[in-house]
XYZ file of C-alpha atoms in Angstrom:
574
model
C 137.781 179.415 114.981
C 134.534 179.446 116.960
C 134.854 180.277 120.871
C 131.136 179.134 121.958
C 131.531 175.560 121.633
C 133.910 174.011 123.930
C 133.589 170.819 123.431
C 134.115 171.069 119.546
C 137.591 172.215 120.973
C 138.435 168.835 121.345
C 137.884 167.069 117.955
C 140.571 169.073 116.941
C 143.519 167.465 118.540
C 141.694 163.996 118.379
C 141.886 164.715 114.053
C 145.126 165.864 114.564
C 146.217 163.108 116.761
C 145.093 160.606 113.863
C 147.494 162.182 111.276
C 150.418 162.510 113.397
C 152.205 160.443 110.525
C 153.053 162.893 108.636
C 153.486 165.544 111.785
C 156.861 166.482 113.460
C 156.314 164.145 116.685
C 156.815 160.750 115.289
C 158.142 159.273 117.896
C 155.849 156.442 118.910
C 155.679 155.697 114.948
C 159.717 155.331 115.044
C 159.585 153.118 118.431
C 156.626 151.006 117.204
C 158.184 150.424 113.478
C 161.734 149.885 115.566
C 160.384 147.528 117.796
C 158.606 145.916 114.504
C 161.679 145.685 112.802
C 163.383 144.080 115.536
C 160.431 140.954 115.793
C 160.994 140.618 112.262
C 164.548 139.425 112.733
C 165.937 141.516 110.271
C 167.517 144.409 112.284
C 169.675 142.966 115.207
C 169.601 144.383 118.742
C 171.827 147.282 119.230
C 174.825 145.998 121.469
C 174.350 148.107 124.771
C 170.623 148.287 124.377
C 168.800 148.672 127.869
C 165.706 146.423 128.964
C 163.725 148.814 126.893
C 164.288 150.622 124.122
C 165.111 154.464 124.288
C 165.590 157.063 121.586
C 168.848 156.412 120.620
C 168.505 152.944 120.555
C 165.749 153.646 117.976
C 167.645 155.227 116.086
C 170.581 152.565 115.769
C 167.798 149.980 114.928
C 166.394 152.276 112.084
C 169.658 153.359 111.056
C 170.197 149.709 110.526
C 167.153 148.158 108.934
C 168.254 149.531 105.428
C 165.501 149.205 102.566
C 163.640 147.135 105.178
C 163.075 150.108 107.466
C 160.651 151.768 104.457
C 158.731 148.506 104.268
C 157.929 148.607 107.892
C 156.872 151.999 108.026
C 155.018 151.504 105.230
C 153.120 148.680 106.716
C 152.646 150.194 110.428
C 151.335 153.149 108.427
C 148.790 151.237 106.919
C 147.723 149.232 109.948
C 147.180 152.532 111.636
C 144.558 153.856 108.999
C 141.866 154.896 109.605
C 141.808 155.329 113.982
C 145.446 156.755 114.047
C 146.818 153.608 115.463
C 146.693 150.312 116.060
C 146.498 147.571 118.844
C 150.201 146.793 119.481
C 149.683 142.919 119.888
C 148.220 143.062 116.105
C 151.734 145.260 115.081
C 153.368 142.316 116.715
C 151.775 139.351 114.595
C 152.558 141.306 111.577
C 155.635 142.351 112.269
C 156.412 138.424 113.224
C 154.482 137.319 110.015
C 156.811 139.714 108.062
C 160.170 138.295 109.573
C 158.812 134.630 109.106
C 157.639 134.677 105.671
C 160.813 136.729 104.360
C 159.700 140.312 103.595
C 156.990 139.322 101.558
C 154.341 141.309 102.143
C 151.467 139.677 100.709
C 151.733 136.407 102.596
C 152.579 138.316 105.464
C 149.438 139.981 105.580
C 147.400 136.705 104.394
C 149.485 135.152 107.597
C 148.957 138.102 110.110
C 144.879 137.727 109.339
C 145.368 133.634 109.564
C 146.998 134.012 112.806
C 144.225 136.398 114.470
C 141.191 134.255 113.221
C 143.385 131.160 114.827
C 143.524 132.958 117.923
C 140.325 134.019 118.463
C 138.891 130.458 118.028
C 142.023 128.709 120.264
C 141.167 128.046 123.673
C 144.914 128.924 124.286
C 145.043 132.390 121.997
C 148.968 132.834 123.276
C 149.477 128.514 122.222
C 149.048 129.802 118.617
C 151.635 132.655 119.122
C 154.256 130.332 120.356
C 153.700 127.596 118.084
C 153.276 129.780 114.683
C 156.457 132.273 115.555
C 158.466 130.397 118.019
C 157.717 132.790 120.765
C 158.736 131.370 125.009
C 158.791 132.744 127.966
C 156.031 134.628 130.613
C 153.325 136.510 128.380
C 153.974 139.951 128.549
C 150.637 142.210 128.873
C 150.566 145.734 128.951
C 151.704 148.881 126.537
C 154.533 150.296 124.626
C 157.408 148.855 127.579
C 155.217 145.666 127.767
C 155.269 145.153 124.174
C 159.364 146.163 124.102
C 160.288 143.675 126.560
C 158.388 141.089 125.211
C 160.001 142.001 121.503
C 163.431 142.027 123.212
C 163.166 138.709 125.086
C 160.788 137.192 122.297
C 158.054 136.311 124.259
C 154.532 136.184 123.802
C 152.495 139.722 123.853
C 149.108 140.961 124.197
C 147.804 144.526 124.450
C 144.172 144.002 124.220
C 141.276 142.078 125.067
C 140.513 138.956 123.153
C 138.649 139.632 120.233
C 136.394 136.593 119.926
C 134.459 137.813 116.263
C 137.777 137.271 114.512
C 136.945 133.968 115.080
C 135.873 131.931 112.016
C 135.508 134.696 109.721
C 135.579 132.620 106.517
C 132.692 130.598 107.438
C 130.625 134.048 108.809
C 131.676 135.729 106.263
C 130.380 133.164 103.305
C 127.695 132.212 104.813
C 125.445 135.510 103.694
C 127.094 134.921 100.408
C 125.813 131.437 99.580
C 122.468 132.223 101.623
C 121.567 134.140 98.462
C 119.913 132.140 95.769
C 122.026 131.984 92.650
C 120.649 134.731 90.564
C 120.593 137.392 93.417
C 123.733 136.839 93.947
C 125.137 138.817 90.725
C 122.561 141.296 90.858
C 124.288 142.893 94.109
C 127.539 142.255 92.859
C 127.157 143.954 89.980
C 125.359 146.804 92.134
C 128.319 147.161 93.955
C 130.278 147.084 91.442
C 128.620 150.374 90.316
C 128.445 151.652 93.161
C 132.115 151.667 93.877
C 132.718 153.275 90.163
C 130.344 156.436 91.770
C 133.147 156.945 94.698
C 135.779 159.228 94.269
C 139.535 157.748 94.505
C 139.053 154.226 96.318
C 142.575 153.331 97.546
C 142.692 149.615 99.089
C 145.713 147.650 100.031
C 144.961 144.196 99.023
C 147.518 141.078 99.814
C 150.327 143.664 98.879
C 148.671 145.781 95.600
C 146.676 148.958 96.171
C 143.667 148.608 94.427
C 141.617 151.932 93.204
C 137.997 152.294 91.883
C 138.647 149.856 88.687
C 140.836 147.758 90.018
C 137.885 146.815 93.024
C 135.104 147.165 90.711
C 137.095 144.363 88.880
C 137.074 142.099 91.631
C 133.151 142.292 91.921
C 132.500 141.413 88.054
C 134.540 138.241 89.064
C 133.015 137.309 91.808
C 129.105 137.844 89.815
C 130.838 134.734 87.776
C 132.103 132.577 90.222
C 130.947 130.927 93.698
C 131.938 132.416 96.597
C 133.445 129.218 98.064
C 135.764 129.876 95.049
C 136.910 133.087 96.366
C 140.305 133.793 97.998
C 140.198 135.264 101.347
C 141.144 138.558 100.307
C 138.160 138.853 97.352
C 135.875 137.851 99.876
C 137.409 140.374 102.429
C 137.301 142.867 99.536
C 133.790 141.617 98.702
C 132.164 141.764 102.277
C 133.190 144.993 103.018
C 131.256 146.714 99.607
C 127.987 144.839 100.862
C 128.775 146.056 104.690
C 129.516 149.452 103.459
C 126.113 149.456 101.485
C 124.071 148.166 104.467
C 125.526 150.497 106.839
C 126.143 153.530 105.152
C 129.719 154.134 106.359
C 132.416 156.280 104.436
C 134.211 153.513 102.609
C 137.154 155.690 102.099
C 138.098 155.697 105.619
C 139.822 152.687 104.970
C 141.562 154.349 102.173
C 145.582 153.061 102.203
C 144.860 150.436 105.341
C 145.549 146.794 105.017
C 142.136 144.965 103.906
C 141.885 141.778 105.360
C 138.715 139.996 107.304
C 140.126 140.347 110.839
C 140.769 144.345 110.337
C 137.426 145.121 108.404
C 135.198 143.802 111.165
C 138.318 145.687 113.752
C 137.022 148.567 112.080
C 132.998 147.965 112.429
C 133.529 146.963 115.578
C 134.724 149.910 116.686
C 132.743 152.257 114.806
C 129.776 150.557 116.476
C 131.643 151.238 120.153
C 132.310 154.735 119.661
C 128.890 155.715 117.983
C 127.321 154.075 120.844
C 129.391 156.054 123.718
C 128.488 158.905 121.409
C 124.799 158.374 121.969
C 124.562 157.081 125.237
C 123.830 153.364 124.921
C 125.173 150.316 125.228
C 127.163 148.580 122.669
C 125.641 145.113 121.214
C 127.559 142.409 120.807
C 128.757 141.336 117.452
C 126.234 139.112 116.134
C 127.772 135.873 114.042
C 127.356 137.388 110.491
C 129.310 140.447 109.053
C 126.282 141.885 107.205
C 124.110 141.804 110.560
C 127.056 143.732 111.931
C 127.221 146.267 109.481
C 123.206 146.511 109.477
C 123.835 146.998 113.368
C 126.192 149.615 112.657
C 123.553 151.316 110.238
C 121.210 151.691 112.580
C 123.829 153.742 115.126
C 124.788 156.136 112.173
C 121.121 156.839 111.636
C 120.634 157.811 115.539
C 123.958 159.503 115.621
C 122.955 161.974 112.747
C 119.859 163.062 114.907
C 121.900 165.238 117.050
C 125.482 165.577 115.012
C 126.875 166.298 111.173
C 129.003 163.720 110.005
C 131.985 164.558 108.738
C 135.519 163.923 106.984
C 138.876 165.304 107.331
C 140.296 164.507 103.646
C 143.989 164.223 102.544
C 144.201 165.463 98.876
C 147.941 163.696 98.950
C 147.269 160.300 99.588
C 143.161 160.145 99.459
C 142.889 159.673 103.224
C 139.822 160.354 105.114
C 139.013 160.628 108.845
C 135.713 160.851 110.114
C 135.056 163.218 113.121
C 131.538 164.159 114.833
C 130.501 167.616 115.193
C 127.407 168.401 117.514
C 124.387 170.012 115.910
C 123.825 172.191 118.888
C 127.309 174.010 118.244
C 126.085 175.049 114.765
C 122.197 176.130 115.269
C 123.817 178.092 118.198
C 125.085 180.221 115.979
C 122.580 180.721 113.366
C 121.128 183.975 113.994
C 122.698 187.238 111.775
C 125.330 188.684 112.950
C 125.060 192.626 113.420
C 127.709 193.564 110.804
C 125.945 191.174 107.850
C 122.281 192.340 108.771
C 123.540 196.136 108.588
C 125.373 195.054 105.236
C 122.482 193.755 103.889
C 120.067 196.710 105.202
C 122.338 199.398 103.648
C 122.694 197.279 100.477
C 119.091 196.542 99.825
C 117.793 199.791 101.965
C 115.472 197.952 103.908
C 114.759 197.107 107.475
C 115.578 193.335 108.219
C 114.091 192.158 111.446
C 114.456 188.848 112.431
C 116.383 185.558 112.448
C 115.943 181.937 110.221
C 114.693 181.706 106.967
C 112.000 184.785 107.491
C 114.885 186.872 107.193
C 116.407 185.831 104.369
C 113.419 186.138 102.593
C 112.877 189.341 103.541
C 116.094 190.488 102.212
C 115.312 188.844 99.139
C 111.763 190.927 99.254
C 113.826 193.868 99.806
C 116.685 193.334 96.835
C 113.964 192.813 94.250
C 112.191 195.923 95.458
C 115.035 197.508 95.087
C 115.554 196.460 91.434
C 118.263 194.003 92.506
C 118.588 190.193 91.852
C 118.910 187.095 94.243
C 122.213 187.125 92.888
C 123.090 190.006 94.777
C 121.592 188.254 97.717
C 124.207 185.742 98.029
C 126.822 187.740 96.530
C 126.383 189.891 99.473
C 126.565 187.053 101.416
C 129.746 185.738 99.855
C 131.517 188.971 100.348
C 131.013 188.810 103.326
C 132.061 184.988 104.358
C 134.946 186.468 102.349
C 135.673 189.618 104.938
C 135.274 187.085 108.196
C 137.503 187.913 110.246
C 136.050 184.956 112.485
C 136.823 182.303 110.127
C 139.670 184.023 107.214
C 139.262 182.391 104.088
C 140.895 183.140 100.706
C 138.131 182.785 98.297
C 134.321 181.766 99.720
C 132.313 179.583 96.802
C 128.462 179.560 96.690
C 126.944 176.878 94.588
C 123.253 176.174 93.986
C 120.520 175.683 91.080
C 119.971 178.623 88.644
C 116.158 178.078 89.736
C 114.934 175.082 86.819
C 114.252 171.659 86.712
C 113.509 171.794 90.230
C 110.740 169.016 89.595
C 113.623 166.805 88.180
C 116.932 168.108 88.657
C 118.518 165.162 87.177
C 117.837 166.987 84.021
C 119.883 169.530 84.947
C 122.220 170.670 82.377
C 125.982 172.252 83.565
C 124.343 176.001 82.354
C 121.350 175.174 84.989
C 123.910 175.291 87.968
C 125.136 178.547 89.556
C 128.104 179.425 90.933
C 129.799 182.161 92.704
C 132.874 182.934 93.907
C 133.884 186.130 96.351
C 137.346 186.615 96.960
C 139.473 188.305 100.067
C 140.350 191.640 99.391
C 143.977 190.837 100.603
C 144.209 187.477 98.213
C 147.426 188.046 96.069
C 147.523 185.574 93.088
C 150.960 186.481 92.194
C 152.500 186.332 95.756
C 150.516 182.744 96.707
C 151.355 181.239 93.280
C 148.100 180.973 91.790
C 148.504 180.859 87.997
C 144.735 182.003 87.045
C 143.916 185.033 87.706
C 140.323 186.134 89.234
C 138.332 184.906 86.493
C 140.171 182.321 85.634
C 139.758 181.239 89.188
C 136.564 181.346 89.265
C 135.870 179.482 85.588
C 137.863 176.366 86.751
C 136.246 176.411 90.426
C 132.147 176.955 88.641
C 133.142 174.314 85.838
C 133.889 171.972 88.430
C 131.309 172.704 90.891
C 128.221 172.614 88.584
C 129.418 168.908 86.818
C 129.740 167.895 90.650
C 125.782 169.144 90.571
C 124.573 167.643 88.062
C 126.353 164.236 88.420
C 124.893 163.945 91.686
C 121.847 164.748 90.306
C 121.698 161.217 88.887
C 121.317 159.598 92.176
C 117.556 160.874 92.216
C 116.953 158.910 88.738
C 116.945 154.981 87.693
C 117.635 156.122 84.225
C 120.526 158.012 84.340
C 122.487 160.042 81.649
C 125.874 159.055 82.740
C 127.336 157.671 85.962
C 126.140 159.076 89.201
C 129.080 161.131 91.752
C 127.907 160.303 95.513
C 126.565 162.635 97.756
C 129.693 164.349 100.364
C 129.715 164.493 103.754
C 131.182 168.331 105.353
C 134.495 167.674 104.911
C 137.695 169.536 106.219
C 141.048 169.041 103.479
C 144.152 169.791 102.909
C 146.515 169.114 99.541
C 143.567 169.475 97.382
C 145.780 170.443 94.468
C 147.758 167.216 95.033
C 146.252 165.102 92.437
C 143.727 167.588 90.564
C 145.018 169.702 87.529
C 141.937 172.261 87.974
C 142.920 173.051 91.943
C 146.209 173.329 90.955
C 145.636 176.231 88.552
C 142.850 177.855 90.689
C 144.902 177.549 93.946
C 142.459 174.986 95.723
C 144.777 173.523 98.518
C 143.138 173.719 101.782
C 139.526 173.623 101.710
C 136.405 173.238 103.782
C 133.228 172.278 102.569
C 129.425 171.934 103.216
C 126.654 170.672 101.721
C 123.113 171.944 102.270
C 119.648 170.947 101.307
C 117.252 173.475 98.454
C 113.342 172.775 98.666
C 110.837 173.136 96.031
C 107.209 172.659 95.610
C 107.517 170.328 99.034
C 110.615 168.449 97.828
C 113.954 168.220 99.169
C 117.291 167.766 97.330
C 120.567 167.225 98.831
C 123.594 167.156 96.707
C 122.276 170.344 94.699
C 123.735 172.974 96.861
C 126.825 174.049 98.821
C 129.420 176.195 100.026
C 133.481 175.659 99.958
C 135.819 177.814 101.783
C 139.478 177.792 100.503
C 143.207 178.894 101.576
C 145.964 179.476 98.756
C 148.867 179.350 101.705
C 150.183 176.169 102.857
C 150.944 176.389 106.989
C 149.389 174.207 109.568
C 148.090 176.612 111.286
C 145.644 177.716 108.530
C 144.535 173.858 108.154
C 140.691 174.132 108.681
C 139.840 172.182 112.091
C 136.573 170.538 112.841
C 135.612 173.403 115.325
C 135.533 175.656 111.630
C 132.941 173.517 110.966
C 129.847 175.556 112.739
C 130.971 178.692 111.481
C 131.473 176.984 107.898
C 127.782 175.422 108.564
C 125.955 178.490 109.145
C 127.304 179.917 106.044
C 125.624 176.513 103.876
C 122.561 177.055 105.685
C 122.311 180.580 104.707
C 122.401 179.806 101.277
C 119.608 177.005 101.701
C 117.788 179.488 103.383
C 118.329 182.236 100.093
C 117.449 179.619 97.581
C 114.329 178.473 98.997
C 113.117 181.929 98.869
C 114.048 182.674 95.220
C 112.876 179.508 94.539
C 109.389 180.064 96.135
C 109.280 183.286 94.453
C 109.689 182.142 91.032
C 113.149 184.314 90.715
C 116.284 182.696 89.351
C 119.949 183.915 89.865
C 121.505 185.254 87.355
C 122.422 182.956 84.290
C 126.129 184.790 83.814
C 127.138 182.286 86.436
C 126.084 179.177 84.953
C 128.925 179.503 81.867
C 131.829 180.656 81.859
C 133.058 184.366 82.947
C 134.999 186.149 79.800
C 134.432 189.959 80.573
C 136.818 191.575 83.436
C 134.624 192.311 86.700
C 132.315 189.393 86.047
C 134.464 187.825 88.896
C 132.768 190.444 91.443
């Protein structure tokens, strides 16, 4: 883990903080879902309970709650997605909705996003409270004891301030709907549509029902054939939120598992839009009146933010989860130049003097191994042996993916042979003792035949006329559970992985999407979880191999064609 870069330091425990779910220390989850449970009506309050609840007390209402106490969870989970927790008054209305409407979750959530667009256009927000759920008594304002006592006496709660762009979301959020003349109007729906088919694992929940890639991409063929004052609330929450994603630029998977409604979608812009702007500095706009103005608003923040910081994602393999976390620039050009140990590597491998930092060097190593009757394959093999060796940042296997060297003029030609691939392992990785089932090359077959489709389908996002459907471009991303839901990283031992794109440039152009490195762990412990300050050290690595390509490339070389197919001789793995 890098030492130079305090303030990376910190993202860590914020990521951490948003998964504490599934983490030992659930014990604001348990009070909050209690609490919940006792609004709903369903669990009764424990007979010698104090003004506010304590652990025990908890317990007895979980204990309690039978098949209901899942539901809850499952629900306060969801609500929590993707900011690692949610406003307490909102908890409240659900948790009331869900008591009210008997357990049944879909109108519950219809009722819960009702009752927050009602509020936000009352001139007596609290009036609504009482009158929808029965509520009396003082208002209680405040936190976790606030919210207990009000639970425990029934009163009205509030935890935050008002939040007046809940109010009359239908209207706001049609209006840029039927603004479009008639035969735009399917045109981007149908562009959406394919757009959404691109993503990898879409995970919704929708009025009750997750809903995953086909399931959404569904919803938007519908909605090219109807009107949108014909669509339900939720199909024009689900709707909205593909055309604000597409103006803005935002990882739609961030709200991966989370409750969609219209109230929570524009929660989450909202406060996107907040936090990029205390990232750079500025002031925060207000919310203008339409959803797709917000999102363009929020577009224009992401574009300023990635001047002086790398986006990117902490993914959950198990449940499709994302998190988005910001890593400074500065803390990864800080460490850029060679370290002493990989220049003398490379000077004793290629016996040649290499002076110098940034890409200059880096081509003068690749001077040097062709000189001495070497490859650029032995380039980044070097390389990858020794990301492999690290001691700064261990890693299991280290994966180096990038263009053989053709089709740079169009690489959406790019066949899966065109796409190399390279894969160094730890001299200490034991296949038999972590459980891998492949052995070395087998390892490294099911990680290159992955890695070069991934290539060339996101190749087809630089075409109009494109051979098959296009895979978006990543973000640097940080995961655990790879192997969760993937057949290949089970057998190869891909479980907790960290990964960076770069950019390759040829003849003046630039291609992202073309080129990366992954860094992988077979052995499941939290405390080999990549963090996001791995990322710099993981960055450097990434540009490195931008920098090596661009010099074979310029050169005319290739790397070696043995890693664009599959490995059947023994030490082809090395």
């Amino acid at each position: 883990m890098i030492e130079a870069e305090p303030a990376v330091h910190t993202l860590d425990s914020d990521v951490e903080y948003r998964l504490r779910i599934i983490r030992d220390d659930a014990s604001h989850d348990d009070r909050a879902v209690a609490l919940g449970l006792l609004a709903t009506g369903i669990a009764g309050t424990p007979a010698e309970t104090p003004a506010l609840l304590d652990q025990k007390a908890v317990e007895t209402v979980l204990d309690q709650a039978g098949e209901w106490r899942s539901a809850l969870y499952d629900l306060w989970y969801r609500l929590r997605i993707p900011f690692g927790d949610a406003p307490l008054d909102s908890w409240y209305v659900l948790a009331l909705a869900f008591g009210k409407t008997g357990g049944d979750v879909p109108k519950a959530v219809e009722l819960h996003a009702g009752v927050l667009q009602r509020m936000a256009a009352a001139e007596d927000p609290i009036a609504v409270l009482r009158t929808e759920f029965g509520l009396t008594g003082e208002t209680r304002e405040g936190g976790e004891d606030a919210f207990a006592d009000a639970v425990l006496a029934r009163a009205p709660f509030r935890s935050a301030l008002p939040r007046p762009w809940h109010a009359g979301l239908r209207e706001r959020a049609l209006a840029p709907w039927t603004d479009l003349r008639e035969e735009e109007r399917p045109v981007l729906l149908l562009e959406l549509k394919q757009r959404i088919q691109g993503l990898e694992q879409v995970r919704f929940f929708v009025r009750g029902e997750v809903l995953e890639n086909k399931q959404v991409a569904a919803r938007l063929h519908d909605c090219a054939r109807t009107a949108p004052e014909e669509w339900d609330e939720a199909t024009l929450a689900v709707a909205t939120l593909a055309w604000m994603w597409r103006e803005s630029g935002f990882c739609l998977q961030e709200l991966n598992q989370s409750i969609l409604s219209l109230p929570l979608v524009i929660d989450f812009m909202v406060r996107r839009i907040r936090d990029y702007a205390a990232s750079a500095g500025v002031a925060a706009a207000e919310p203008p009146e339409s959803p797709i103005e917000l999102a363009r608003q929020l577009g224009r923040l992401r574009v300023r933010i990635e001047r002086d910081h790398l986006r990117c994602l902490q993914f959950d393999g198990s449940n499709w989860e994302r998190r988005e976390f910001l890593v400074p620039r500065s803390a990864c050009s800080a460490i850029l130049d060679l370290p002493g140990d990989l220049r003398e590597q490379l000077q004793d491998r290629f016996d040649a003097a290499l002076p110098g930092e940034g890409p200059p060097v880096w081509a003068a190593a690749m001077d040097a191994a062709t000189a001495a009757g070497a490859t650029p394959t032995d380039v980044i093999k070097e390389l990858a042996r020794w990301a492999a060796a690290d001691t700064a940042l261990p890693v299991d296997y280290a994966i180096f993916t990038t263009p053989i060297g053709v089709k740079l003029d169009a690489p959406w030609e790019l066949e899966y042979e065109d796409v190399f691939c390279y894969t160094a392992f730890h001299e200490g990785f034991d296949r038999d003792a972590e459980g891998v089932p492949f052995d070395h090359v087998g390892i490294q077959n099911a990680i290159g035949q992955r890695l070069r489709y991934n290539v060339v389908k996101k190749a087809q996002n630089y075409t109009l006329l494109r051979r098959f459907k296009a895979q978006s471009f990543n973000l640097p991303d940080i995961a655990v559970a790879e192997d969760a839901n993937h057949g290949g990283h089970r057998a190869a031992g891909i479980r907790l992985s960290c990964r960076i794109p770069t950019y390759i440039h040829h003849d003046g152009l630039t291609w992202k999407g073309l080129a990366d490195v992954r860094l992988n762990r077979t052995i499941y412990r939290e405390h080999l979880e990549f963090r996001p300050s791995d990322v710099p050290l993981a960055s450097r690595l990434a540009t490195w191999l931008g920098w090596i390509a661009d010099a074979a490339y310029a050169r005319g070389l290739e790397f070696d064609r043995v890693y664009g197919k599959k490995l059947t001789r023994p030490g082809e793995e090395k």
